[in-house]
Amino acid sequence: MSKKLPLILNVCDPGLTSNSKNQTKNQIFHNLSSHAKTVSTDMFNTQWHALLGNYCPDVVYFSVLPSSKVNIESLKEMKNHYPNLLVVFTFTFSDETEANIFSENILPYIDIVTSNMIDINALVGASVDSKITELHLLLKMKHSSLSCHWLIQDGDFSVDTWTNWLLDQDSIVGFHSTYLFSDQRKKTGIQSETSDGLYSSFTCFLAHGYDVLDATTMAKAYTKSAALVGCPGWPLQIENLPLITSCINGDYSKKIQMLDSLKETGQQKTDQSFAKMDLDKMGLYPVVDTIDWLDLILKQGVKIAQLRIKNPEDPYLENKIQKAIALGEKHNAQVFINDYWQQAILFGAYGVHLGQGDLDIADLSKIQQAGLRLGISTHGYYEIARAQNIQPSYIALGHIFPTQTKDMPSQPQGLNRLNHYARLLKGKVPTVAIGGISIERFTDVAKTGVDSVAVVSAITKADNPEEVTTLLLSKFNLVKAEQTKKSVSI
Ligand SMILES: Cc1ncc(COP(=O)(O)OP(=O)(O)O)c(N)n1
Ligand SMILES: Cc1nc(C(=O)O)sc1CCOP(=O)(O)O
Ligand SMILES: [Mg+2]
């Protein structure tokens, strides 16, 4: 059965529905496997009910001129009828009155505003050289303008750095890409062309069901490859992911310098990569919470495992970490310690596994300088881009299926996305799939090409854990042997 393509209702001003800008947008929708129905603002105003009634779009995308007359009542009724429908609106500033109409009447019905830095500065009365943190504060002060997301296009021709900012009430995230345009393209106003490409591809990724952070990450990757090669499809090159600087859901007072200085300098990728893994020893990756479990699985021949103790008050924590390291050495296996990076360094562990939240707190340089491997959890493209900037020893991709082992704030990724992630990262950084991977699902997960498949309950809840461990080891080896055979015969 073929999968239904996501649908975008593309609302443009009359006269713009058939121009070349719109052709470029339609090309992007097509390249990114989305359907778009393009209608004029007039048509939206008078017929939105019929347009949405036939079959409901995933996103309504308004890319209209400042003079455009989007009917506020229609917008309001639409949002009341379809509260979950995502509405993206490109804001362009014309004058103070238009800006106030936008803020007071249109903004409450929009989920994501896309705009450029100059127009946003004008909207909030900021000077052109305002820092992003100042702009964020001004937007917060202005009405309830940060109840939605703002995707802002910034850029500096002089250093070929293209930055987008994603703002909401408590967060500032910077997405930075550096690439060269020819002088000719610069002269012909490439900036607006780039914003259109970015917003249109962003809308497609939203329509595919990605959240705003993932959709922005992918739109940046798409527009970079469009600038470099012309007409790309689904982004598959890790080099095109943006560099990311962020302060999510928190007080950014300690990060002001890092967030603001980027606007002038662009961010440098860290020049330290973490120690490499032995790829031949990846494969079945059990994650366990006791030394007994670790002993059991290592005795079955497992060569990569993790000690994950979630009680930091455990009186025997240090002793257990030391035992885990010793067991790893005895069995010549790669044993990672979850969370406790200081103790892992102190006792000379093979590696440490950290989550995204830990990345802001842990001293990554210390871990890297001590020669420990680093594994990082991710749950989508944004976190992958963030992890990739750190050049870890492996990237974990979770959670693939619903899991009972841990409360997850994110949605299960599924095999389709895992396939994309595995292709994106193949040969660049080793990958580990985790989350809800049962014995029955194990082979399908291994077939995506990930380097390791991590399991908790498949082993720890099994009637016969030794037997299941050897079964999963042999399942992985079988898939690997088939993949090697295929790659040799190609
Ligand atoms: C291999 C692997 N992948 C992901 C995780 C999850 O780590 P984290 O996000 O830090 O969450 P906790 O495990 O600490 O609850 C992992 N431990 N191992
Ligand atoms: C510890 C953990 N981290 C996850 C992530 O997605 O980051 S999922 C997970 C639990 C995996 O357990 P099970 O194999 O029993 O589903
Ligand atoms: Mg952790």
Short mmCIF file of C-alpha atoms and ligand atoms in Angstrom, two decimals:
data_model
loop_
_atom_site.label_atom_id
_atom_site.label_comp_id
_atom_site.label_asym_id
_atom_site.label_seq_id
_atom_site.Cartn_x
_atom_site.Cartn_y
_atom_site.Cartn_z
CA MET A 1 0.00 0.00 0.00
CA SER A 2 1.50 3.37 -0.96
CA LYS A 3 1.83 5.93 1.81
CA LYS A 4 -0.25 9.13 1.50
CA LEU A 5 1.95 12.17 0.82
CA PRO A 6 1.63 15.05 3.29
CA LEU A 7 -0.53 17.92 2.06
CA ILE A 8 0.25 21.63 2.28
CA LEU A 9 -2.29 24.35 1.62
CA ASN A 10 -0.13 27.07 0.09
CA VAL A 11 -1.84 30.47 0.36
CA CYS A 12 -0.32 33.24 -1.79
CA ASP A 13 -1.43 36.65 -2.90
CA PRO A 14 -3.49 36.85 -6.09
CA GLY A 15 -1.09 37.20 -9.00
CA LEU A 16 1.68 35.34 -7.14
CA THR A 17 0.08 31.93 -7.47
CA SER A 18 1.63 31.27 -10.85
CA ASN A 19 4.88 33.23 -10.79
CA SER A 20 8.43 31.85 -10.77
CA LYS A 21 8.76 32.12 -6.99
CA ASN A 22 5.84 29.81 -6.69
CA GLN A 23 7.31 27.42 -9.23
CA THR A 24 10.43 27.18 -7.07
CA LYS A 25 8.26 26.43 -4.05
CA ASN A 26 6.33 23.76 -5.93
CA GLN A 27 9.62 22.20 -7.01
CA ILE A 28 10.68 22.03 -3.35
CA PHE A 29 7.36 20.50 -2.29
CA HIS A 30 7.82 17.90 -5.02
CA ASN A 31 11.49 17.22 -4.15
CA LEU A 32 10.50 16.63 -0.55
CA SER A 33 7.64 14.27 -1.35
CA SER A 34 4.81 16.60 -0.38
CA HIS A 35 1.64 17.60 -2.19
CA ALA A 36 0.73 21.29 -2.27
CA LYS A 37 -2.52 22.93 -3.19
CA THR A 38 -1.88 26.57 -4.08
CA VAL A 39 -4.71 29.06 -3.60
CA SER A 40 -4.96 32.83 -3.58
CA THR A 41 -5.64 34.81 -0.42
CA ASP A 42 -9.07 35.71 -1.82
CA MET A 43 -9.89 32.07 -2.30
CA PHE A 44 -8.74 31.24 1.22
CA ASN A 45 -10.82 34.08 2.66
CA THR A 46 -14.04 33.00 0.99
CA GLN A 47 -13.65 29.23 0.61
CA TRP A 48 -11.40 28.01 3.41
CA HIS A 49 -14.16 25.78 4.75
CA ALA A 50 -14.63 23.91 1.48
CA LEU A 51 -10.87 23.79 0.88
CA LEU A 52 -10.18 22.15 4.22
CA GLY A 53 -13.35 20.09 4.27
CA ASN A 54 -12.45 17.99 1.23
CA TYR A 55 -9.29 16.69 2.73
CA CYS A 56 -7.53 18.41 5.53
CA PRO A 57 -3.97 19.58 4.94
CA ASP A 58 -1.15 18.92 7.39
CA VAL A 59 0.02 22.54 7.25
CA VAL A 60 -1.44 25.83 5.97
CA TYR A 61 1.37 28.00 4.69
CA PHE A 62 0.75 31.71 4.11
CA SER A 63 3.43 33.44 2.10
CA VAL A 64 1.82 36.78 1.47
CA LEU A 65 2.81 40.38 0.90
CA PRO A 66 2.45 43.01 3.65
CA SER A 67 -0.45 44.53 1.73
CA SER A 68 -2.20 41.18 1.62
CA LYS A 69 -5.69 41.01 3.04
CA VAL A 70 -5.87 37.73 4.87
CA ASN A 71 -9.30 37.72 6.44
CA ILE A 72 -8.83 37.56 10.18
CA GLU A 73 -12.27 36.05 10.78
CA SER A 74 -11.52 33.22 8.32
CA LEU A 75 -8.20 32.54 10.00
CA LYS A 76 -9.81 32.57 13.43
CA GLU A 77 -12.67 30.25 12.41
CA MET A 78 -10.26 27.88 10.72
CA LYS A 79 -8.10 27.61 13.83
CA ASN A 80 -11.15 27.13 16.05
CA HIS A 81 -12.42 24.33 13.80
CA TYR A 82 -9.03 22.67 13.40
CA PRO A 83 -7.00 23.53 16.51
CA ASN A 84 -4.30 20.96 15.68
CA LEU A 85 -3.76 22.24 12.16
CA LEU A 86 -0.31 23.87 11.90
CA VAL A 87 -0.32 27.39 10.48
CA VAL A 88 2.92 28.90 9.15
CA PHE A 89 2.87 32.58 8.24
CA THR A 90 5.59 34.63 6.61
CA PHE A 91 5.66 38.07 8.14
CA THR A 92 7.02 40.96 6.10
CA PHE A 93 7.03 44.42 7.55
CA SER A 94 5.54 47.33 5.69
CA ASP A 95 4.66 49.98 8.25
CA GLU A 96 3.77 50.43 11.90
CA THR A 97 0.01 50.01 11.31
CA GLU A 98 0.40 46.76 9.36
CA ALA A 99 2.76 45.45 12.03
CA ASN A 100 0.24 46.19 14.78
CA ILE A 101 -2.58 44.51 12.86
CA PHE A 102 -0.35 41.50 12.49
CA SER A 103 0.61 41.35 16.17
CA GLU A 104 -2.85 41.87 17.53
CA ASN A 105 -5.12 40.12 15.07
CA ILE A 106 -3.22 37.54 13.09
CA LEU A 107 -0.53 36.31 15.47
CA PRO A 108 -2.89 34.55 17.92
CA TYR A 109 -3.86 32.04 15.19
CA ILE A 110 -0.40 31.22 13.98
CA ASP A 111 1.91 28.45 15.14
CA ILE A 112 5.11 29.51 13.43
CA VAL A 113 6.04 32.92 12.06
CA THR A 114 8.80 32.99 9.48
CA SER A 115 10.53 36.26 8.80
CA ASN A 116 13.86 37.96 8.37
CA MET A 117 15.90 39.82 10.95
CA ILE A 118 15.30 43.27 9.47
CA ASP A 119 11.50 42.92 9.55
CA ILE A 120 11.48 41.51 13.08
CA ASN A 121 13.72 44.32 14.30
CA ALA A 122 11.30 46.79 12.75
CA LEU A 123 8.32 45.02 14.31
CA VAL A 124 9.66 45.36 17.84
CA GLY A 125 11.42 48.67 17.31
CA ALA A 126 14.92 47.25 17.73
CA SER A 127 17.99 48.67 16.06
CA VAL A 128 19.46 46.79 13.09
CA ASP A 129 22.50 45.62 15.02
CA SER A 130 20.53 44.21 17.95
CA LYS A 131 21.79 40.98 19.46
CA ILE A 132 19.53 37.97 19.34
CA THR A 133 19.13 37.94 23.13
CA GLU A 134 17.97 41.60 23.06
CA LEU A 135 15.53 40.80 20.28
CA HIS A 136 14.20 37.85 22.25
CA LEU A 137 13.51 40.05 25.26
CA LEU A 138 11.77 42.66 23.12
CA LEU A 139 9.59 40.03 21.45
CA LYS A 140 8.67 38.69 24.88
CA MET A 141 7.65 42.15 26.00
CA LYS A 142 5.56 42.81 22.91
CA HIS A 143 2.06 41.45 23.48
CA SER A 144 1.98 37.68 23.60
CA SER A 145 4.16 37.43 20.55
CA LEU A 146 6.20 34.53 21.87
CA SER A 147 3.28 32.19 22.41
CA CYS A 148 4.19 30.79 18.99
CA HIS A 149 7.55 29.95 17.39
CA TRP A 150 9.52 32.45 15.35
CA LEU A 151 11.85 31.22 12.64
CA ILE A 152 14.09 34.12 11.73
CA GLN A 153 16.43 34.33 8.77
CA ASP A 154 19.71 36.06 9.46
CA GLY A 155 22.87 36.01 7.45
CA ASP A 156 26.10 37.67 6.73
CA PHE A 157 27.22 37.83 3.11
CA SER A 158 30.68 38.94 4.16
CA VAL A 159 31.42 35.64 5.90
CA ASP A 160 28.97 33.46 3.95
CA THR A 161 27.34 32.41 7.19
CA TRP A 162 23.61 31.77 7.11
CA THR A 163 21.98 31.75 10.47
CA ASN A 164 18.43 31.01 11.47
CA TRP A 165 17.07 31.61 14.90
CA LEU A 166 14.20 29.65 16.33
CA LEU A 167 12.62 31.49 19.24
CA ASP A 168 9.81 30.75 21.62
CA GLN A 169 8.96 31.96 25.11
CA ASP A 170 11.91 30.31 26.87
CA SER A 171 14.31 29.24 24.13
CA ILE A 172 16.78 30.58 21.64
CA VAL A 173 18.25 28.13 19.15
CA GLY A 174 20.76 29.18 16.50
CA PHE A 175 21.21 27.11 13.33
CA HIS A 176 24.35 28.12 11.45
CA SER A 177 25.45 27.05 7.98
CA THR A 178 28.45 28.28 6.09
CA TYR A 179 28.59 27.99 2.32
CA LEU A 180 29.61 30.07 -0.61
CA PHE A 181 27.39 31.67 -3.19
CA SER A 182 28.87 32.95 -6.38
CA ASP A 183 29.22 36.74 -6.57
CA GLN A 184 26.64 36.78 -9.33
CA ARG A 185 24.04 35.06 -7.17
CA LYS A 186 24.81 37.45 -4.32
CA LYS A 187 24.17 40.40 -6.60
CA THR A 188 20.85 39.03 -7.76
CA GLY A 189 19.33 39.05 -4.31
CA ILE A 190 19.91 35.47 -3.31
CA GLN A 191 18.89 36.23 0.26
CA SER A 192 15.18 36.29 -0.48
CA GLU A 193 15.54 33.23 -2.68
CA THR A 194 17.22 31.43 0.22
CA SER A 195 14.51 32.42 2.70
CA ASP A 196 11.78 31.14 0.39
CA GLY A 197 13.65 27.88 -0.02
CA LEU A 198 14.18 27.60 3.70
CA TYR A 199 10.57 28.36 4.66
CA SER A 200 9.11 26.11 1.97
CA SER A 201 11.31 23.15 2.87
CA PHE A 202 10.68 23.82 6.58
CA THR A 203 6.93 23.64 5.86
CA CYS A 204 7.40 20.31 4.05
CA PHE A 205 9.25 18.77 6.99
CA LEU A 206 6.51 20.00 9.35
CA ALA A 207 3.95 18.40 7.04
CA HIS A 208 5.92 15.15 7.27
CA GLY A 209 5.36 15.28 11.03
CA TYR A 210 8.72 16.59 12.25
CA ASP A 211 8.71 18.98 15.20
CA VAL A 212 9.94 22.57 14.73
CA LEU A 213 13.52 21.81 15.80
CA ASP A 214 13.88 18.83 13.48
CA ALA A 215 12.08 20.62 10.64
CA THR A 216 14.46 23.60 10.92
CA THR A 217 17.52 21.34 11.03
CA MET A 218 16.39 19.52 7.91
CA ALA A 219 15.39 22.72 6.10
CA LYS A 220 18.89 24.07 6.73
CA ALA A 221 20.40 20.86 5.34
CA TYR A 222 18.10 21.06 2.32
CA THR A 223 18.84 24.70 1.50
CA LYS A 224 22.57 24.17 1.89
CA SER A 225 22.56 21.28 -0.55
CA ALA A 226 20.27 23.29 -2.87
CA ALA A 227 22.85 26.11 -2.85
CA LEU A 228 25.68 23.67 -3.53
CA VAL A 229 24.19 21.20 -5.99
CA GLY A 230 21.01 22.82 -7.29
CA CYS A 231 18.07 20.51 -6.93
CA PRO A 232 18.43 18.05 -4.08
CA GLY A 233 16.06 15.46 -2.69
CA TRP A 234 15.78 14.33 0.90
CA PRO A 235 18.89 15.58 2.79
CA LEU A 236 21.31 12.70 3.15
CA GLN A 237 24.62 14.41 3.73
CA ILE A 238 25.75 14.88 7.28
CA GLU A 239 28.06 17.74 6.19
CA ASN A 240 24.98 19.79 5.34
CA LEU A 241 23.49 19.68 8.82
CA PRO A 242 23.80 23.05 10.57
CA LEU A 243 25.96 23.86 13.55
CA ILE A 244 23.76 24.50 16.54
CA THR A 245 23.94 26.76 19.56
CA SER A 246 21.09 26.66 21.93
CA CYS A 247 19.50 27.50 25.19
CA ILE A 248 16.28 25.54 25.51
CA ASN A 249 13.64 26.09 28.20
CA GLY A 250 15.84 27.99 30.50
CA ASP A 251 17.65 30.97 31.73
CA TYR A 252 20.17 31.96 29.10
CA SER A 253 21.95 34.58 31.16
CA LYS A 254 25.06 32.37 31.34
CA LYS A 255 24.98 31.72 27.62
CA ILE A 256 24.48 35.26 26.33
CA GLN A 257 28.00 35.57 25.03
CA MET A 258 27.88 32.26 23.21
CA LEU A 259 24.48 32.98 21.66
CA ASP A 260 25.19 36.56 20.66
CA SER A 261 28.77 36.27 19.49
CA LEU A 262 27.75 33.78 16.83
CA LYS A 263 26.01 36.43 14.88
CA GLU A 264 29.34 38.04 14.21
CA THR A 265 31.71 35.13 14.09
CA GLY A 266 29.86 32.00 13.01
CA GLN A 267 30.40 28.91 15.11
CA GLN A 268 33.43 26.72 14.76
CA LYS A 269 32.99 23.01 14.92
CA THR A 270 34.86 21.61 17.91
CA ASP A 271 38.31 20.50 16.81
CA GLN A 272 38.44 17.59 19.25
CA SER A 273 36.93 14.30 18.28
CA PHE A 274 36.40 11.56 20.84
CA ALA A 275 38.37 8.30 20.87
CA LYS A 276 37.18 5.79 18.29
CA MET A 277 35.25 2.58 18.95
CA ASP A 278 36.28 -0.85 17.77
CA LEU A 279 33.57 -1.35 15.13
CA ASP A 280 34.07 -5.12 15.08
CA LYS A 281 32.98 -5.22 18.69
CA MET A 282 29.73 -3.38 18.11
CA GLY A 283 26.53 -5.41 17.57
CA LEU A 284 24.20 -6.49 20.35
CA TYR A 285 24.44 -3.75 23.04
CA PRO A 286 22.74 -4.70 26.34
CA VAL A 287 22.08 -1.86 28.79
CA VAL A 288 21.84 -3.20 32.35
CA ASP A 289 21.64 -1.88 35.91
CA THR A 290 23.58 -4.42 37.98
CA ILE A 291 26.98 -6.07 38.01
CA ASP A 292 25.29 -9.49 37.97
CA TRP A 293 23.55 -8.65 34.72
CA LEU A 294 26.76 -7.32 33.24
CA ASP A 295 28.58 -10.50 34.23
CA LEU A 296 25.85 -12.66 32.69
CA ILE A 297 25.82 -10.97 29.30
CA LEU A 298 29.60 -10.61 28.99
CA LYS A 299 29.92 -14.36 29.68
CA GLN A 300 27.70 -14.98 26.62
CA GLY A 301 30.18 -13.15 24.39
CA VAL A 302 28.69 -9.64 24.27
CA LYS A 303 31.41 -7.09 23.32
CA ILE A 304 29.61 -3.81 23.97
CA ALA A 305 27.48 -3.07 27.05
CA GLN A 306 26.45 -0.31 29.43
CA LEU A 307 26.06 0.02 33.18
CA ARG A 308 23.00 2.25 33.72
CA ILE A 309 22.29 2.91 37.40
CA LYS A 310 19.64 5.59 37.80
CA ASN A 311 20.03 6.11 41.55
CA PRO A 312 22.88 8.57 42.17
CA GLU A 313 22.50 7.92 45.93
CA ASP A 314 23.35 4.22 45.52
CA PRO A 315 25.86 3.70 48.38
CA TYR A 316 27.86 1.24 46.26
CA LEU A 317 27.86 3.38 43.11
CA GLU A 318 31.62 3.86 42.88
CA ASN A 319 32.29 0.24 43.73
CA LYS A 320 29.87 -0.90 41.02
CA ILE A 321 31.47 1.38 38.43
CA GLN A 322 34.91 -0.02 39.27
CA LYS A 323 33.58 -3.60 39.00
CA ALA A 324 31.95 -2.84 35.65
CA ILE A 325 35.22 -1.46 34.28
CA ALA A 326 37.12 -4.51 35.52
CA LEU A 327 34.58 -6.89 33.98
CA GLY A 328 34.86 -5.09 30.65
CA GLU A 329 38.64 -5.47 30.73
CA LYS A 330 38.42 -9.15 31.71
CA HIS A 331 36.13 -9.94 28.78
CA ASN A 332 37.85 -7.59 26.36
CA ALA A 333 34.57 -5.73 25.90
CA GLN A 334 33.64 -2.06 25.45
CA VAL A 335 31.76 -1.17 28.67
CA PHE A 336 30.15 2.28 28.88
CA ILE A 337 29.12 4.00 32.11
CA ASN A 338 25.85 5.92 31.89
CA ASP A 339 25.70 9.43 33.43
CA TYR A 340 28.58 9.34 35.97
CA TRP A 341 31.30 10.81 33.79
CA GLN A 342 33.52 12.03 36.68
CA GLN A 343 33.71 8.55 38.22
CA ALA A 344 34.17 7.05 34.75
CA ILE A 345 37.24 9.27 34.25
CA LEU A 346 38.50 8.66 37.77
CA PHE A 347 38.42 4.87 37.41
CA GLY A 348 39.50 4.75 33.75
CA ALA A 349 36.35 3.48 32.04
CA TYR A 350 36.32 2.53 28.36
CA GLY A 351 33.55 5.06 27.71
CA VAL A 352 30.69 7.21 28.98
CA HIS A 353 27.13 7.52 27.70
CA LEU A 354 25.44 10.93 28.05
CA GLY A 355 21.99 12.28 27.22
CA GLN A 356 21.26 15.66 25.60
CA GLY A 357 20.55 17.30 28.96
CA ASP A 358 23.93 16.12 30.27
CA LEU A 359 25.75 17.80 27.39
CA ASP A 360 25.20 21.25 28.89
CA ILE A 361 26.55 20.20 32.29
CA ALA A 362 29.32 17.66 31.70
CA ASP A 363 32.88 18.77 31.02
CA LEU A 364 33.23 17.25 27.55
CA SER A 365 36.85 18.38 27.15
CA LYS A 366 37.82 16.50 30.30
CA ILE A 367 36.20 13.31 29.00
CA GLN A 368 37.88 13.75 25.63
CA GLN A 369 41.31 14.52 27.11
CA ALA A 370 41.09 11.52 29.41
CA GLY A 371 40.74 9.38 26.26
CA LEU A 372 37.31 7.99 27.12
CA ARG A 373 34.85 7.18 24.35
CA LEU A 374 31.63 9.17 24.38
CA GLY A 375 28.18 7.95 23.30
CA ILE A 376 25.37 10.51 22.98
CA SER A 377 21.58 9.95 22.99
CA THR A 378 19.53 11.56 20.23
CA HIS A 379 15.85 11.61 19.37
CA GLY A 380 15.64 13.29 15.98
CA TYR A 381 17.58 15.36 13.42
CA TYR A 382 18.11 18.39 15.66
CA GLU A 383 19.73 16.32 18.39
CA ILE A 384 21.74 14.39 15.79
CA ALA A 385 23.10 17.69 14.42
CA ARG A 386 23.91 18.81 17.95
CA ALA A 387 25.62 15.52 18.78
CA GLN A 388 27.50 15.44 15.49
CA ASN A 389 29.05 18.85 16.26
CA ILE A 390 30.68 17.21 19.29
CA GLN A 391 32.20 14.39 17.19
CA PRO A 392 31.36 11.60 19.67
CA SER A 393 32.43 7.95 19.47
CA TYR A 394 28.86 6.86 18.66
CA ILE A 395 25.40 8.37 18.33
CA ALA A 396 22.42 6.54 19.86
CA LEU A 397 19.13 6.84 17.95
CA GLY A 398 16.03 6.48 20.06
CA HIS A 399 13.48 5.59 20.91
CA ILE A 400 12.57 3.49 17.92
CA PHE A 401 9.45 1.83 19.37
CA PRO A 402 7.33 2.53 22.47
CA THR A 403 9.21 1.45 25.57
CA GLN A 404 8.13 0.51 29.11
CA THR A 405 11.63 0.92 30.51
CA LYS A 406 11.80 4.71 30.54
CA ASP A 407 9.36 7.64 30.34
CA MET A 408 10.06 9.31 27.02
CA PRO A 409 8.99 12.90 26.27
CA SER A 410 9.53 12.35 22.53
CA GLN A 411 7.58 10.23 20.04
CA PRO A 412 8.80 6.80 18.87
CA GLN A 413 10.84 7.29 15.72
CA GLY A 414 9.87 4.10 13.87
CA LEU A 415 11.85 2.09 11.36
CA ASN A 416 11.37 4.53 8.49
CA ARG A 417 13.13 7.38 10.28
CA LEU A 418 15.75 5.02 11.66
CA ASN A 419 16.53 4.07 8.07
CA HIS A 420 17.04 7.76 7.20
CA TYR A 421 19.26 8.34 10.23
CA ALA A 422 21.35 5.24 9.54
CA ARG A 423 21.89 6.29 5.91
CA LEU A 424 22.75 9.86 6.93
CA LEU A 425 25.37 8.72 9.46
CA LYS A 426 26.78 5.65 7.67
CA GLY A 427 30.56 5.78 7.52
CA LYS A 428 30.65 9.07 9.49
CA VAL A 429 29.93 8.03 13.05
CA PRO A 430 28.94 4.64 14.51
CA THR A 431 25.24 4.33 15.36
CA VAL A 432 23.23 2.54 18.05
CA ALA A 433 19.45 2.00 17.87
CA ILE A 434 17.57 1.85 21.18
CA GLY A 435 14.04 1.77 22.59
CA GLY A 436 11.35 -0.91 22.52
CA ILE A 437 13.48 -3.35 20.54
CA SER A 438 12.04 -6.79 21.22
CA ILE A 439 13.36 -10.16 20.02
CA GLU A 440 10.80 -10.08 17.20
CA ARG A 441 11.81 -6.58 16.03
CA PHE A 442 15.54 -7.10 16.44
CA THR A 443 16.36 -8.30 12.91
CA ASP A 444 14.42 -5.48 11.18
CA VAL A 445 16.28 -2.93 13.28
CA ALA A 446 19.68 -4.51 12.53
CA LYS A 447 18.84 -4.49 8.81
CA THR A 448 18.68 -0.66 8.79
CA GLY A 449 22.49 -0.73 8.89
CA VAL A 450 23.01 0.59 12.43
CA ASP A 451 26.25 -0.59 14.02
CA SER A 452 24.67 -1.68 17.30
CA VAL A 453 21.23 -2.57 18.61
CA ALA A 454 20.72 -1.72 22.29
CA VAL A 455 18.21 -3.58 24.43
CA VAL A 456 17.16 -3.53 28.06
CA SER A 457 13.95 -5.48 28.69
CA ALA A 458 14.39 -7.92 25.79
CA ILE A 459 17.11 -9.48 27.95
CA THR A 460 16.31 -8.45 31.53
CA LYS A 461 12.62 -9.49 31.29
CA ALA A 462 13.32 -12.72 29.40
CA ASP A 463 12.56 -16.11 30.96
CA ASN A 464 15.96 -17.32 29.88
CA PRO A 465 18.28 -14.29 29.53
CA GLU A 466 21.37 -16.33 28.61
CA GLU A 467 19.52 -18.00 25.75
CA VAL A 468 18.07 -14.69 24.51
CA THR A 469 21.49 -13.05 24.62
CA THR A 470 23.06 -15.74 22.43
CA LEU A 471 20.01 -15.67 20.13
CA LEU A 472 20.32 -11.88 19.64
CA LEU A 473 24.07 -12.13 19.13
CA SER A 474 23.53 -14.67 16.35
CA LYS A 475 20.67 -12.64 14.80
CA PHE A 476 22.97 -9.62 14.56
CA ASN A 477 25.82 -11.64 13.08
CA LEU A 478 23.48 -13.11 10.47
CA VAL A 479 22.34 -9.66 9.31
CA LYS A 480 25.92 -8.39 9.26
CA ALA A 481 27.08 -11.39 7.20
CA GLU A 482 24.28 -10.78 4.67
CA GLN A 483 25.15 -7.09 4.45
CA THR A 484 28.83 -7.87 3.90
CA LYS A 485 27.92 -10.41 1.20
CA LYS A 486 25.72 -7.81 -0.54
CA SER A 487 28.38 -5.09 -0.42
CA VAL A 488 31.01 -7.50 -1.86
CA SER A 489 28.75 -8.57 -4.73
CA ILE A 490 27.88 -4.96 -5.73
C1 LIG B 1 22.76 3.30 24.10
C2 LIG B 1 21.95 4.26 24.88
N1 LIG B 1 21.14 5.10 24.25
C3 LIG B 1 20.40 5.98 24.92
C4 LIG B 1 20.46 6.03 26.29
C5 LIG B 1 19.69 7.05 27.07
O1 LIG B 1 20.56 7.92 27.74
P1 LIG B 1 20.02 9.25 28.45
O2 LIG B 1 19.30 10.04 27.43
O3 LIG B 1 21.14 9.87 29.16
O4 LIG B 1 18.97 8.69 29.49
P2 LIG B 1 19.26 7.74 30.72
O5 LIG B 1 19.69 6.43 30.21
O6 LIG B 1 20.33 8.39 31.54
O7 LIG B 1 17.95 7.65 31.42
C6 LIG B 1 21.31 5.14 26.94
N2 LIG B 1 21.43 5.12 28.27
N3 LIG B 1 22.05 4.27 26.22
C1 LIG B 2 17.44 3.90 28.42
C2 LIG B 2 16.71 4.23 27.18
N1 LIG B 2 17.03 5.33 26.45
C3 LIG B 2 16.22 5.46 25.40
C4 LIG B 2 16.31 6.57 24.45
O1 LIG B 2 15.58 6.58 23.46
O2 LIG B 2 17.13 7.44 24.69
S1 LIG B 2 15.08 4.26 25.27
C5 LIG B 2 15.66 3.52 26.66
C6 LIG B 2 15.09 2.28 27.25
C7 LIG B 2 15.22 1.10 26.34
O3 LIG B 2 14.69 0.00 27.00
P1 LIG B 2 13.93 -1.16 26.26
O4 LIG B 2 14.91 -1.87 25.40
O5 LIG B 2 13.44 -2.04 27.39
O6 LIG B 2 12.79 -0.55 25.51
MG MG B 3 21.93 9.68 31.01
#
